[in-house]
Coordinates of N, CA and C in Angstrom, one line a residue:
Chain A
G1 N 89.5 -17.1 -115.3 CA 89.1 -17.2 -113.9 C 88.0 -18.2 -113.7
A2 N 87.8 -18.6 -112.4 CA 86.7 -19.5 -112.1 C 85.4 -18.9 -112.3
V3 N 84.4 -19.8 -112.5 CA 83.0 -19.3 -112.8 C 82.1 -19.6 -111.7
V4 N 81.3 -18.6 -111.4 CA 80.2 -18.7 -110.3 C 78.9 -18.3 -111.0
S5 N 77.9 -19.2 -110.8 CA 76.6 -18.8 -111.4 C 75.6 -18.5 -110.3
Q6 N 74.6 -17.8 -110.6 CA 73.5 -17.5 -109.7 C 72.2 -17.7 -110.4
H7 N 71.2 -18.2 -109.7 CA 69.9 -18.4 -110.3 C 68.8 -18.1 -109.2
P8 N 67.8 -17.4 -109.5 CA 67.5 -16.7 -110.9 C 68.3 -15.4 -111.0
S9 N 68.3 -14.9 -112.2 CA 69.0 -13.6 -112.4 C 68.0 -12.4 -112.0
R10 N 66.7 -12.7 -112.1 CA 65.8 -11.7 -111.8 C 64.5 -12.3 -111.2
V11 N 64.0 -11.8 -110.1 CA 62.7 -12.3 -109.6 C 61.9 -11.2 -109.1
I12 N 60.6 -11.3 -109.4 CA 59.6 -10.4 -108.9 C 58.6 -11.2 -108.1
C13 N 58.3 -10.8 -106.9 CA 57.4 -11.6 -106.0 C 56.5 -10.6 -105.2
K14 N 55.5 -11.2 -104.7 CA 54.5 -10.5 -103.8 C 55.1 -10.4 -102.4
S15 N 54.7 -9.4 -101.7 CA 55.1 -9.2 -100.3 C 54.6 -10.4 -99.5
G16 N 55.4 -10.9 -98.6 CA 55.0 -12.1 -97.8 C 55.5 -13.4 -98.3
T17 N 55.9 -13.5 -99.5 CA 56.4 -14.7 -100.1 C 57.9 -14.9 -99.8
S18 N 58.4 -16.1 -99.9 CA 59.8 -16.4 -99.7 C 60.5 -16.7 -101.1
V19 N 61.7 -16.2 -101.2 CA 62.4 -16.4 -102.4 C 63.8 -17.1 -102.1
K20 N 64.1 -18.0 -102.9 CA 65.4 -18.7 -102.8 C 66.3 -18.4 -104.0
I21 N 67.5 -18.1 -103.6 CA 68.5 -17.7 -104.7 C 69.6 -18.8 -104.5
E22 N 70.0 -19.3 -105.7 CA 71.1 -20.3 -105.6 C 72.4 -19.7 -106.2
C23 N 73.5 -20.2 -105.6 CA 74.8 -19.7 -106.0 C 75.7 -21.0 -106.2
R24 N 76.2 -21.2 -107.3 CA 77.0 -22.4 -107.6 C 78.4 -22.0 -108.1
S25 N 79.4 -22.7 -107.6 CA 80.7 -22.6 -108.2 C 80.8 -23.8 -109.2
L26 N 81.1 -23.4 -110.5 CA 80.9 -24.4 -111.6 C 82.2 -25.2 -111.8
D27 N 83.3 -24.7 -111.6 CA 84.5 -25.4 -111.9 C 85.5 -25.5 -110.8
F28 N 85.1 -25.3 -109.6 CA 86.0 -25.5 -108.4 C 85.1 -25.7 -107.2
Q29 N 85.7 -26.2 -106.2 CA 85.0 -26.5 -104.9 C 85.2 -25.3 -104.0
A30 N 84.2 -24.8 -103.4 CA 84.2 -23.7 -102.5 C 83.7 -24.0 -101.1
T31 N 84.7 -24.0 -100.2 CA 84.3 -24.3 -98.8 C 83.6 -23.0 -98.2
T32 N 84.0 -21.9 -98.8 CA 83.5 -20.6 -98.3 C 82.8 -19.8 -99.5
M33 N 81.6 -19.4 -99.3 CA 80.9 -18.5 -100.2 C 80.4 -17.3 -99.4
F34 N 80.1 -16.2 -100.1 CA 79.7 -15.0 -99.5 C 78.5 -14.5 -100.1
W35 N 77.6 -13.8 -99.4 CA 76.4 -13.2 -99.9 C 76.5 -11.7 -99.6
Y36 N 76.3 -10.9 -100.7 CA 76.4 -9.5 -100.6 C 75.0 -8.9 -101.0
R37 N 74.8 -7.7 -100.6 CA 73.6 -7.0 -101.0 C 74.1 -5.6 -101.5
Q38 N 73.5 -5.1 -102.6 CA 74.0 -3.9 -103.1 C 72.7 -3.0 -103.4
F39 N 72.7 -1.8 -102.8 CA 71.7 -0.9 -103.1 C 72.1 0.0 -104.3
P40 N 71.2 0.6 -105.0 CA 71.5 1.4 -106.2 C 72.6 2.4 -105.9
K41 N 73.6 2.4 -106.8 CA 74.7 3.4 -106.7 C 75.5 3.3 -105.4
K42 N 75.5 2.2 -104.8 CA 76.2 2.0 -103.5 C 77.2 0.9 -103.7
S43 N 78.0 0.7 -102.7 CA 79.0 -0.4 -102.7 C 78.4 -1.7 -102.3
L44 N 79.1 -2.7 -102.3 CA 78.6 -4.0 -101.8 C 78.7 -4.1 -100.3
M45 N 77.6 -4.7 -99.7 CA 77.6 -4.8 -98.3 C 77.5 -6.3 -98.0
L46 N 78.5 -6.8 -97.3 CA 78.6 -8.2 -96.9 C 77.4 -8.5 -96.0
M47 N 76.7 -9.6 -96.3 CA 75.6 -10.0 -95.4 C 76.0 -11.1 -94.5
A48 N 76.7 -12.1 -95.2 CA 77.0 -13.3 -94.4 C 78.1 -14.1 -95.1
T49 N 78.8 -14.9 -94.4 CA 79.8 -15.8 -94.9 C 79.2 -17.2 -94.8
S50 N 79.1 -17.9 -95.9 CA 78.5 -19.3 -95.9 C 79.6 -20.3 -95.9
N51 N 79.6 -21.2 -94.9 CA 80.6 -22.2 -94.7 C 80.0 -23.6 -94.9
E52 N 80.6 -24.3 -95.8 CA 80.1 -25.6 -96.2 C 80.1 -26.5 -94.9
G53 N 78.9 -27.1 -94.7 CA 78.7 -28.0 -93.6 C 78.6 -27.4 -92.2
S54 N 78.5 -26.1 -92.2 CA 78.3 -25.5 -90.9 C 77.4 -24.3 -91.0
K55 N 77.2 -23.6 -89.9 CA 76.3 -22.5 -89.9 C 77.0 -21.3 -90.5
A56 N 76.1 -20.4 -91.2 CA 76.7 -19.2 -91.8 C 77.0 -18.2 -90.7
T57 N 78.0 -17.4 -91.0 CA 78.3 -16.3 -90.1 C 77.8 -15.0 -90.6
Y58 N 76.9 -14.4 -89.9 CA 76.2 -13.2 -90.3 C 76.9 -11.9 -89.8
E59 N 76.8 -10.9 -90.7 CA 77.4 -9.6 -90.3 C 76.4 -8.9 -89.3
Q60 N 77.0 -8.0 -88.6 CA 76.1 -7.3 -87.6 C 75.0 -6.6 -88.3
G61 N 73.8 -6.7 -87.7 CA 72.6 -6.0 -88.3 C 71.9 -6.8 -89.3
V62 N 72.4 -8.0 -89.7 CA 71.7 -8.8 -90.7 C 70.9 -9.9 -90.0
E63 N 69.6 -9.9 -90.2 CA 68.7 -10.8 -89.5 C 68.9 -12.3 -90.1
K64 N 69.3 -13.1 -89.2 CA 69.6 -14.5 -89.7 C 68.3 -15.3 -89.9
D65 N 67.2 -14.9 -89.3 CA 65.9 -15.6 -89.5 C 65.2 -15.0 -90.8
K66 N 65.7 -13.9 -91.2 CA 65.1 -13.3 -92.4 C 65.9 -13.8 -93.6
F67 N 67.1 -13.9 -93.5 CA 68.0 -14.3 -94.6 C 68.6 -15.6 -94.3
L68 N 68.0 -16.7 -94.7 CA 68.5 -18.1 -94.4 C 69.5 -18.5 -95.4
I69 N 70.6 -19.0 -94.9 CA 71.7 -19.4 -95.8 C 72.0 -20.9 -95.5
N70 N 72.1 -21.6 -96.6 CA 72.4 -23.1 -96.5 C 73.6 -23.4 -97.5
H71 N 74.6 -24.1 -97.0 CA 75.7 -24.4 -97.8 C 75.9 -25.9 -97.7
A72 N 75.1 -26.6 -98.4 CA 75.0 -28.1 -98.2 C 76.1 -28.9 -98.9
S73 N 76.7 -28.2 -100.0 CA 77.7 -29.0 -100.7 C 78.9 -28.0 -101.0
L74 N 79.9 -28.5 -101.6 CA 81.1 -27.7 -101.9 C 80.9 -26.8 -103.1
T75 N 79.8 -27.0 -103.8 CA 79.5 -26.1 -105.0 C 78.2 -25.4 -104.9
L76 N 77.5 -25.4 -103.8 CA 76.2 -24.8 -103.8 C 75.9 -24.1 -102.5
S77 N 75.5 -22.9 -102.5 CA 75.0 -22.2 -101.4 C 73.7 -21.5 -101.8
T78 N 72.8 -21.5 -100.9 CA 71.5 -20.9 -101.1 C 71.2 -19.8 -100.1
L79 N 70.5 -18.8 -100.6 CA 70.0 -17.7 -99.8 C 68.5 -17.6 -99.9
T80 N 67.8 -17.8 -98.8 CA 66.3 -17.7 -98.9 C 65.9 -16.4 -98.1
V81 N 65.2 -15.5 -98.8 CA 64.7 -14.3 -98.2 C 63.3 -14.7 -97.8
T82 N 63.1 -14.8 -96.5 CA 61.8 -15.3 -96.0 C 60.8 -14.1 -95.8
S83 N 59.6 -14.3 -96.1 CA 58.5 -13.3 -95.9 C 59.0 -12.0 -96.4
A84 N 59.3 -11.9 -97.7 CA 59.9 -10.8 -98.3 C 59.0 -9.6 -98.3
H85 N 59.6 -8.4 -98.1 CA 58.9 -7.1 -98.1 C 59.5 -6.2 -99.1
P86 N 58.9 -5.1 -99.5 CA 59.5 -4.2 -100.4 C 60.8 -3.7 -100.1
E87 N 61.1 -3.5 -98.8 CA 62.4 -3.0 -98.4 C 63.5 -4.1 -98.6
D88 N 63.2 -5.3 -98.9 CA 64.1 -6.3 -99.2 C 64.5 -6.3 -100.7
S89 N 63.8 -5.5 -101.5 CA 64.2 -5.4 -102.9 C 65.6 -4.8 -103.0
S90 N 66.4 -5.5 -103.8 CA 67.8 -5.2 -103.9 C 68.5 -6.0 -104.9
F91 N 69.8 -5.8 -105.1 CA 70.6 -6.7 -106.0 C 71.4 -7.5 -105.1
Y92 N 71.3 -8.8 -105.2 CA 72.0 -9.7 -104.3 C 73.1 -10.4 -105.1
I93 N 74.3 -10.4 -104.6 CA 75.4 -11.0 -105.3 C 76.1 -12.0 -104.4
C94 N 76.4 -13.2 -105.0 CA 77.2 -14.2 -104.2 C 78.6 -14.2 -104.8
S95 N 79.5 -14.7 -104.0 CA 80.8 -15.0 -104.4 C 81.4 -16.3 -103.8
A96 N 82.4 -16.8 -104.4 CA 83.0 -18.0 -103.9 C 84.5 -17.8 -103.9
R97 N 85.1 -18.2 -102.8 CA 86.5 -18.0 -102.7 C 87.3 -19.3 -103.1
Q98 N 88.2 -19.1 -104.0 CA 89.0 -20.2 -104.5 C 90.4 -20.1 -103.8
W99 N 90.6 -21.0 -102.9 CA 91.9 -20.9 -102.1 C 93.1 -21.3 -103.0
G100 N 94.1 -20.5 -102.9 CA 95.3 -20.7 -103.7 C 96.2 -19.5 -103.6
T101 N 97.0 -19.3 -104.6 CA 98.0 -18.2 -104.5 C 97.3 -16.8 -104.2
Y102 N 96.2 -16.6 -104.9 CA 95.5 -15.3 -104.8 C 94.3 -15.4 -103.8
N103 N 93.9 -16.6 -103.4 CA 92.7 -16.7 -102.5 C 91.6 -15.8 -103.0
E104 N 91.4 -15.7 -104.3 CA 90.5 -14.8 -104.9 C 89.0 -15.1 -104.8
Q105 N 88.2 -14.1 -104.7 CA 86.8 -14.3 -104.7 C 86.3 -14.1 -106.1
F106 N 85.5 -15.0 -106.6 CA 84.8 -14.9 -107.9 C 83.3 -14.6 -107.7
F107 N 82.8 -13.7 -108.4 CA 81.5 -13.2 -108.2 C 80.5 -13.8 -109.2
G108 N 79.3 -14.1 -108.7 CA 78.2 -14.5 -109.5 C 77.6 -13.3 -110.2
P109 N 76.7 -13.5 -111.2 CA 76.2 -12.4 -112.0 C 75.1 -11.6 -111.3
G110 N 74.7 -12.0 -110.1 CA 73.8 -11.2 -109.3 C 72.3 -11.6 -109.6
T111 N 71.5 -11.3 -108.6 CA 70.0 -11.6 -108.7 C 69.3 -10.3 -108.3
R112 N 68.5 -9.8 -109.2 CA 67.7 -8.6 -108.9 C 66.4 -9.0 -108.3
L113 N 66.2 -8.7 -107.1 CA 64.9 -9.0 -106.4 C 64.0 -7.8 -106.3
T114 N 62.8 -7.9 -106.7 CA 61.8 -6.9 -106.6 C 60.6 -7.4 -105.9
V115 N 60.3 -6.8 -104.7 CA 59.2 -7.3 -103.9 C 58.1 -6.2 -104.0
L116 N 56.9 -6.7 -104.5 CA 55.8 -5.7 -104.8 C 54.9 -5.5 -103.5
Chain B
E1 N 89.3 -2.3 -87.0 CA 88.4 -2.6 -88.1 C 89.0 -2.0 -89.4
L2 N 89.0 -2.9 -90.4 CA 89.6 -2.4 -91.7 C 88.6 -1.5 -92.4
K3 N 89.1 -0.4 -92.8 CA 88.3 0.5 -93.6 C 89.0 0.8 -94.9
V4 N 88.2 0.9 -96.0 CA 88.8 1.2 -97.3 C 88.1 2.4 -97.9
E5 N 88.9 3.3 -98.4 CA 88.3 4.6 -98.9 C 88.9 4.8 -100.3
Q6 N 88.0 5.2 -101.2 CA 88.4 5.5 -102.6 C 88.2 7.0 -102.8
N7 N 89.0 7.5 -103.7 CA 89.0 8.9 -104.1 C 89.4 9.1 -105.5
P8 N 88.7 9.8 -106.4 CA 87.4 10.4 -106.0 C 86.3 9.4 -106.2
L9 N 85.1 9.8 -105.7 CA 83.9 8.9 -105.9 C 83.2 9.1 -107.2
F10 N 83.4 10.2 -107.8 CA 82.9 10.5 -109.1 C 84.0 11.1 -110.0
L11 N 84.0 10.7 -111.2 CA 85.1 11.2 -112.1 C 84.5 11.3 -113.5
S12 N 84.5 12.5 -114.0 CA 84.0 12.7 -115.4 C 85.2 13.2 -116.2
M13 N 85.6 12.5 -117.2 CA 86.8 12.9 -117.9 C 86.5 12.8 -119.4
Q14 N 87.5 13.4 -120.2 CA 87.4 13.3 -121.6 C 88.2 12.2 -122.1
E15 N 87.8 11.8 -123.3 CA 88.7 10.7 -123.9 C 90.1 11.2 -124.2
E16 N 91.0 10.3 -124.2 CA 92.4 10.6 -124.4 C 93.1 11.2 -123.2
K17 N 92.4 11.5 -122.1 CA 93.1 12.0 -121.0 C 93.5 10.9 -120.0
N18 N 94.4 11.3 -119.1 CA 94.9 10.3 -118.1 C 94.4 10.7 -116.8
Y19 N 94.1 9.7 -115.9 CA 93.7 10.0 -114.6 C 93.9 8.8 -113.7
T20 N 93.9 9.1 -112.3 CA 94.2 8.1 -111.3 C 93.1 8.0 -110.3
I21 N 92.7 6.8 -109.9 CA 91.8 6.6 -108.8 C 92.7 6.0 -107.6
Y22 N 92.4 6.6 -106.4 CA 93.2 6.2 -105.3 C 92.4 5.3 -104.3
C23 N 93.0 4.4 -103.7 CA 92.4 3.5 -102.7 C 93.3 3.4 -101.5
N24 N 92.8 3.9 -100.4 CA 93.5 3.9 -99.1 C 92.8 2.9 -98.2
Y25 N 93.6 2.1 -97.4 CA 93.1 1.2 -96.4 C 93.7 1.4 -95.1
S26 N 93.0 1.0 -94.0 CA 93.4 1.5 -92.7 C 94.3 0.5 -91.9
T27 N 94.3 -0.8 -92.2 CA 95.1 -1.8 -91.5 C 95.8 -2.7 -92.4
T28 N 96.8 -3.4 -91.9 CA 97.6 -4.3 -92.7 C 96.8 -5.3 -93.4
S29 N 97.1 -5.6 -94.7 CA 96.5 -6.6 -95.5 C 97.5 -7.2 -96.4
D30 N 97.2 -8.4 -96.9 CA 98.2 -9.0 -97.8 C 97.7 -9.1 -99.2
R31 N 96.5 -8.6 -99.5 CA 96.1 -8.6 -100.9 C 95.0 -7.5 -101.1
L32 N 95.1 -7.0 -102.3 CA 94.1 -5.9 -102.7 C 93.7 -6.2 -104.1
Y33 N 92.4 -6.0 -104.3 CA 91.8 -6.3 -105.6 C 91.1 -5.0 -106.2
W34 N 91.1 -5.0 -107.5 CA 90.3 -4.0 -108.3 C 89.3 -4.7 -109.1
Y35 N 88.1 -4.1 -109.1 CA 87.0 -4.7 -109.8 C 86.3 -3.6 -110.7
R36 N 85.7 -4.0 -111.7 CA 84.9 -3.1 -112.5 C 83.4 -3.6 -112.5
Q37 N 82.5 -2.7 -112.4 CA 81.1 -3.0 -112.4 C 80.4 -2.1 -113.5
D38 N 79.7 -2.7 -114.4 CA 78.9 -2.0 -115.4 C 77.5 -2.0 -114.8
P39 N 76.7 -1.0 -115.2 CA 75.3 -0.8 -114.7 C 74.5 -2.1 -114.8
G40 N 73.9 -2.5 -113.7 CA 73.0 -3.7 -113.7 C 73.7 -5.0 -113.8
K41 N 75.1 -4.9 -113.7 CA 75.9 -6.2 -113.8 C 76.6 -6.4 -112.5
S42 N 77.2 -7.6 -112.4 CA 78.0 -7.9 -111.2 C 79.4 -7.5 -111.4
L43 N 80.3 -7.9 -110.6 CA 81.7 -7.4 -110.6 C 82.6 -8.3 -111.5
E44 N 83.4 -7.6 -112.2 CA 84.4 -8.2 -113.1 C 85.8 -8.0 -112.5
S45 N 86.5 -9.0 -112.2 CA 87.9 -8.9 -111.6 C 88.8 -8.2 -112.6
L46 N 89.6 -7.2 -112.2 CA 90.6 -6.6 -113.0 C 92.0 -7.0 -112.6
F47 N 92.3 -6.8 -111.3 CA 93.7 -7.0 -110.8 C 93.7 -7.6 -109.4
V48 N 94.7 -8.4 -109.1 CA 95.0 -8.8 -107.8 C 96.4 -8.4 -107.5
L49 N 96.6 -7.7 -106.4 CA 97.9 -7.2 -106.0 C 98.3 -7.8 -104.7
L50 N 99.5 -8.5 -104.7 CA 99.8 -9.2 -103.5 C 100.9 -8.6 -102.7
S51 N 101.8 -7.9 -103.3 CA 103.0 -7.5 -102.5 C 103.3 -6.0 -102.7
N52 N 104.2 -5.5 -101.8 CA 104.6 -4.1 -101.9 C 105.3 -3.9 -103.2
G53 N 104.9 -2.8 -103.9 CA 105.5 -2.5 -105.2 C 105.0 -3.2 -106.4
A54 N 103.9 -4.0 -106.1 CA 103.4 -4.8 -107.3 C 102.7 -3.8 -108.2
V55 N 102.9 -4.1 -109.5 CA 102.3 -3.3 -110.6 C 101.8 -4.2 -111.6
K56 N 100.6 -4.0 -112.0 CA 100.0 -4.9 -113.1 C 99.3 -3.9 -114.1
Q57 N 99.4 -4.4 -115.3 CA 98.8 -3.6 -116.4 C 98.0 -4.5 -117.3
E58 N 96.8 -3.9 -117.8 CA 96.0 -4.6 -118.7 C 95.4 -3.5 -119.6
G59 N 95.9 -3.4 -120.8 CA 95.4 -2.4 -121.7 C 95.7 -1.0 -121.2
R60 N 94.7 -0.2 -121.1 CA 94.8 1.2 -120.6 C 94.8 1.3 -119.1
L61 N 94.6 0.3 -118.4 CA 94.6 0.3 -117.0 C 95.8 -0.3 -116.4
M62 N 96.3 0.4 -115.3 CA 97.5 0.0 -114.6 C 97.2 0.2 -113.1
A63 N 97.5 -0.9 -112.3 CA 97.3 -0.8 -110.9 C 98.6 -1.0 -110.2
S64 N 98.7 -0.4 -109.0 CA 99.9 -0.5 -108.2 C 99.6 -0.6 -106.8
L65 N 100.5 -1.1 -106.0 CA 100.3 -1.2 -104.5 C 101.5 -0.8 -103.7
D66 N 101.2 0.0 -102.7 CA 102.3 0.4 -101.8 C 101.7 0.0 -100.4
T67 N 102.2 -1.1 -99.9 CA 101.7 -1.6 -98.6 C 102.1 -0.8 -97.4
K68 N 103.3 -0.1 -97.6 CA 103.7 0.7 -96.5 C 102.8 1.9 -96.3
A69 N 102.4 2.5 -97.4 CA 101.5 3.7 -97.4 C 100.1 3.2 -97.3
R70 N 99.8 1.9 -97.4 CA 98.4 1.4 -97.5 C 97.7 2.1 -98.6
L71 N 98.2 2.1 -99.7 CA 97.7 2.8 -100.9 C 97.8 2.0 -102.1
S72 N 96.7 2.0 -102.9 CA 96.7 1.4 -104.2 C 96.2 2.5 -105.2
T73 N 96.7 2.5 -106.4 CA 96.2 3.4 -107.4 C 95.8 2.6 -108.7
L74 N 94.8 3.1 -109.3 CA 94.4 2.6 -110.6 C 94.5 3.7 -111.6
H75 N 95.5 3.6 -112.5 CA 95.7 4.6 -113.5 C 95.1 4.3 -114.8
I76 N 94.5 5.3 -115.4 CA 93.8 5.1 -116.7 C 94.6 6.0 -117.7
T77 N 95.1 5.4 -118.7 CA 95.8 6.1 -119.7 C 95.0 6.2 -121.0
A78 N 95.0 7.5 -121.5 CA 94.3 7.8 -122.8 C 92.9 7.1 -122.8
A79 N 92.1 7.6 -121.9 CA 90.8 7.0 -121.7 C 89.9 6.9 -122.9
V80 N 89.1 5.8 -123.0 CA 88.2 5.7 -124.1 C 86.8 5.4 -123.5
H81 N 85.8 5.7 -124.2 CA 84.4 5.6 -123.7 C 84.1 4.2 -123.1
D82 N 84.6 3.2 -123.6 CA 84.4 1.8 -123.1 C 84.8 1.6 -121.7
L83 N 85.6 2.5 -121.2 CA 86.1 2.3 -119.8 C 85.1 2.9 -118.8
S84 N 84.0 3.6 -119.3 CA 83.0 4.1 -118.4 C 82.4 3.0 -117.6
A85 N 82.5 3.1 -116.3 CA 82.0 2.0 -115.4 C 82.2 2.5 -113.9
T86 N 81.8 1.7 -113.0 CA 82.2 2.0 -111.6 C 83.3 1.0 -111.2
Y87 N 84.3 1.6 -110.6 CA 85.5 0.8 -110.2 C 85.6 0.7 -108.7
F88 N 85.7 -0.5 -108.2 CA 85.8 -0.8 -106.8 C 87.2 -1.3 -106.5
C89 N 87.8 -0.9 -105.4 CA 88.9 -1.6 -104.8 C 88.4 -2.4 -103.6
A90 N 89.0 -3.5 -103.2 CA 88.6 -4.3 -102.1 C 89.9 -4.9 -101.5
V91 N 89.9 -5.0 -100.2 CA 91.0 -5.4 -99.4 C 90.6 -6.6 -98.6
D92 N 91.5 -7.6 -98.5 CA 91.2 -8.8 -97.7 C 91.6 -8.5 -96.3
T93 N 90.7 -8.8 -95.3 CA 91.1 -8.8 -93.9 C 92.1 -9.9 -93.7
L94 N 92.9 -9.8 -92.6 CA 93.7 -10.9 -92.2 C 92.9 -12.0 -91.8
I95 N 93.4 -13.2 -91.8 CA 92.7 -14.4 -91.4 C 92.6 -14.4 -89.9
I96 N 91.4 -14.4 -89.4 CA 91.1 -14.4 -88.0 C 90.2 -15.5 -87.7
Q97 N 90.6 -16.5 -86.8 CA 89.8 -17.7 -86.5 C 89.3 -18.3 -87.8
G98 N 90.2 -18.4 -88.8 CA 89.9 -19.1 -90.0 C 89.0 -18.3 -91.0
A99 N 88.6 -17.1 -90.6 CA 87.7 -16.4 -91.5 C 88.5 -15.2 -92.1
Q100 N 88.2 -15.0 -93.4 CA 88.8 -13.9 -94.1 C 87.7 -13.3 -95.0
K101 N 87.6 -12.0 -95.1 CA 86.6 -11.4 -95.9 C 87.1 -10.2 -96.6
L102 N 86.4 -9.8 -97.7 CA 86.7 -8.6 -98.4 C 86.0 -7.4 -97.9
V103 N 86.7 -6.3 -97.8 CA 86.1 -5.0 -97.4 C 86.2 -4.1 -98.6
F104 N 85.1 -3.6 -99.1 CA 85.1 -2.8 -100.3 C 85.2 -1.3 -100.0
G105 N 85.8 -0.6 -101.0 CA 85.7 0.8 -101.0 C 84.3 1.3 -101.5
Q106 N 84.1 2.6 -101.5 CA 82.8 3.1 -101.9 C 82.5 3.0 -103.4
G107 N 83.5 2.8 -104.2 CA 83.4 2.8 -105.6 C 83.6 4.2 -106.2
T108 N 84.2 4.2 -107.4 CA 84.4 5.4 -108.2 C 83.7 5.3 -109.5
R109 N 82.7 6.2 -109.7 CA 81.9 6.1 -110.9 C 82.6 7.0 -111.9
L110 N 83.1 6.3 -113.0 CA 83.9 6.9 -114.0 C 83.0 7.1 -115.3
T111 N 83.0 8.3 -115.7 CA 82.2 8.6 -117.0 C 83.2 9.3 -117.9
I112 N 83.3 8.7 -119.1 CA 84.3 9.2 -120.1 C 83.5 9.8 -121.3
N113 N 83.7 11.0 -121.5 CA 82.9 11.7 -122.5 C 83.7 11.9 -123.8
P114 N 83.0 11.7 -124.9 CA 83.7 11.9 -126.2 C 84.4 13.2 -126.4

């Protein structure tokens, strides 16, 4: 299957700082990428759909000023958690959809964010 | 609104036993996915099911889809410890205004004991 990378895999930061997470599709072009958040022992919660060259579509209840998404190229989307607080600590997972027979989403390895 | 429900949410079983995880969804969809997640890791794709009656098998895992009943099953045959993980099903929404997204079930945490 197609490969999606995320960087960094783990980040620890102080409260009030901003953190940027990168999501790249390595061997295919992705016009659409997705950002999920996962709390311990819970399912994945879709935060937003990232569309190349246009604004992201945020799910209800997700603060767009808090979670900035940029999808500047067909292989890169970034999520910036602005002024992070301890309640933003979570596992963030991106995915990229490869359009074709299966229209399958391929998931990145995830980023563990810990805000002190 | 599409809802996806898995059953059971927790499953503890012995090696060499068979069991089935169920995934029900509430509205029409044209594809269903099964994923595996190990602790601290991201999702690993297991199966993509596209049509009614689709059946796919990989090793001790077999997935099937009944679109009329809006039901998919993940069957585990002769379980081994390595299959311990959390299993998610996910269903694609229909394409609306060019957008399509996955809706996940709650996950089934499977523990296989020697």
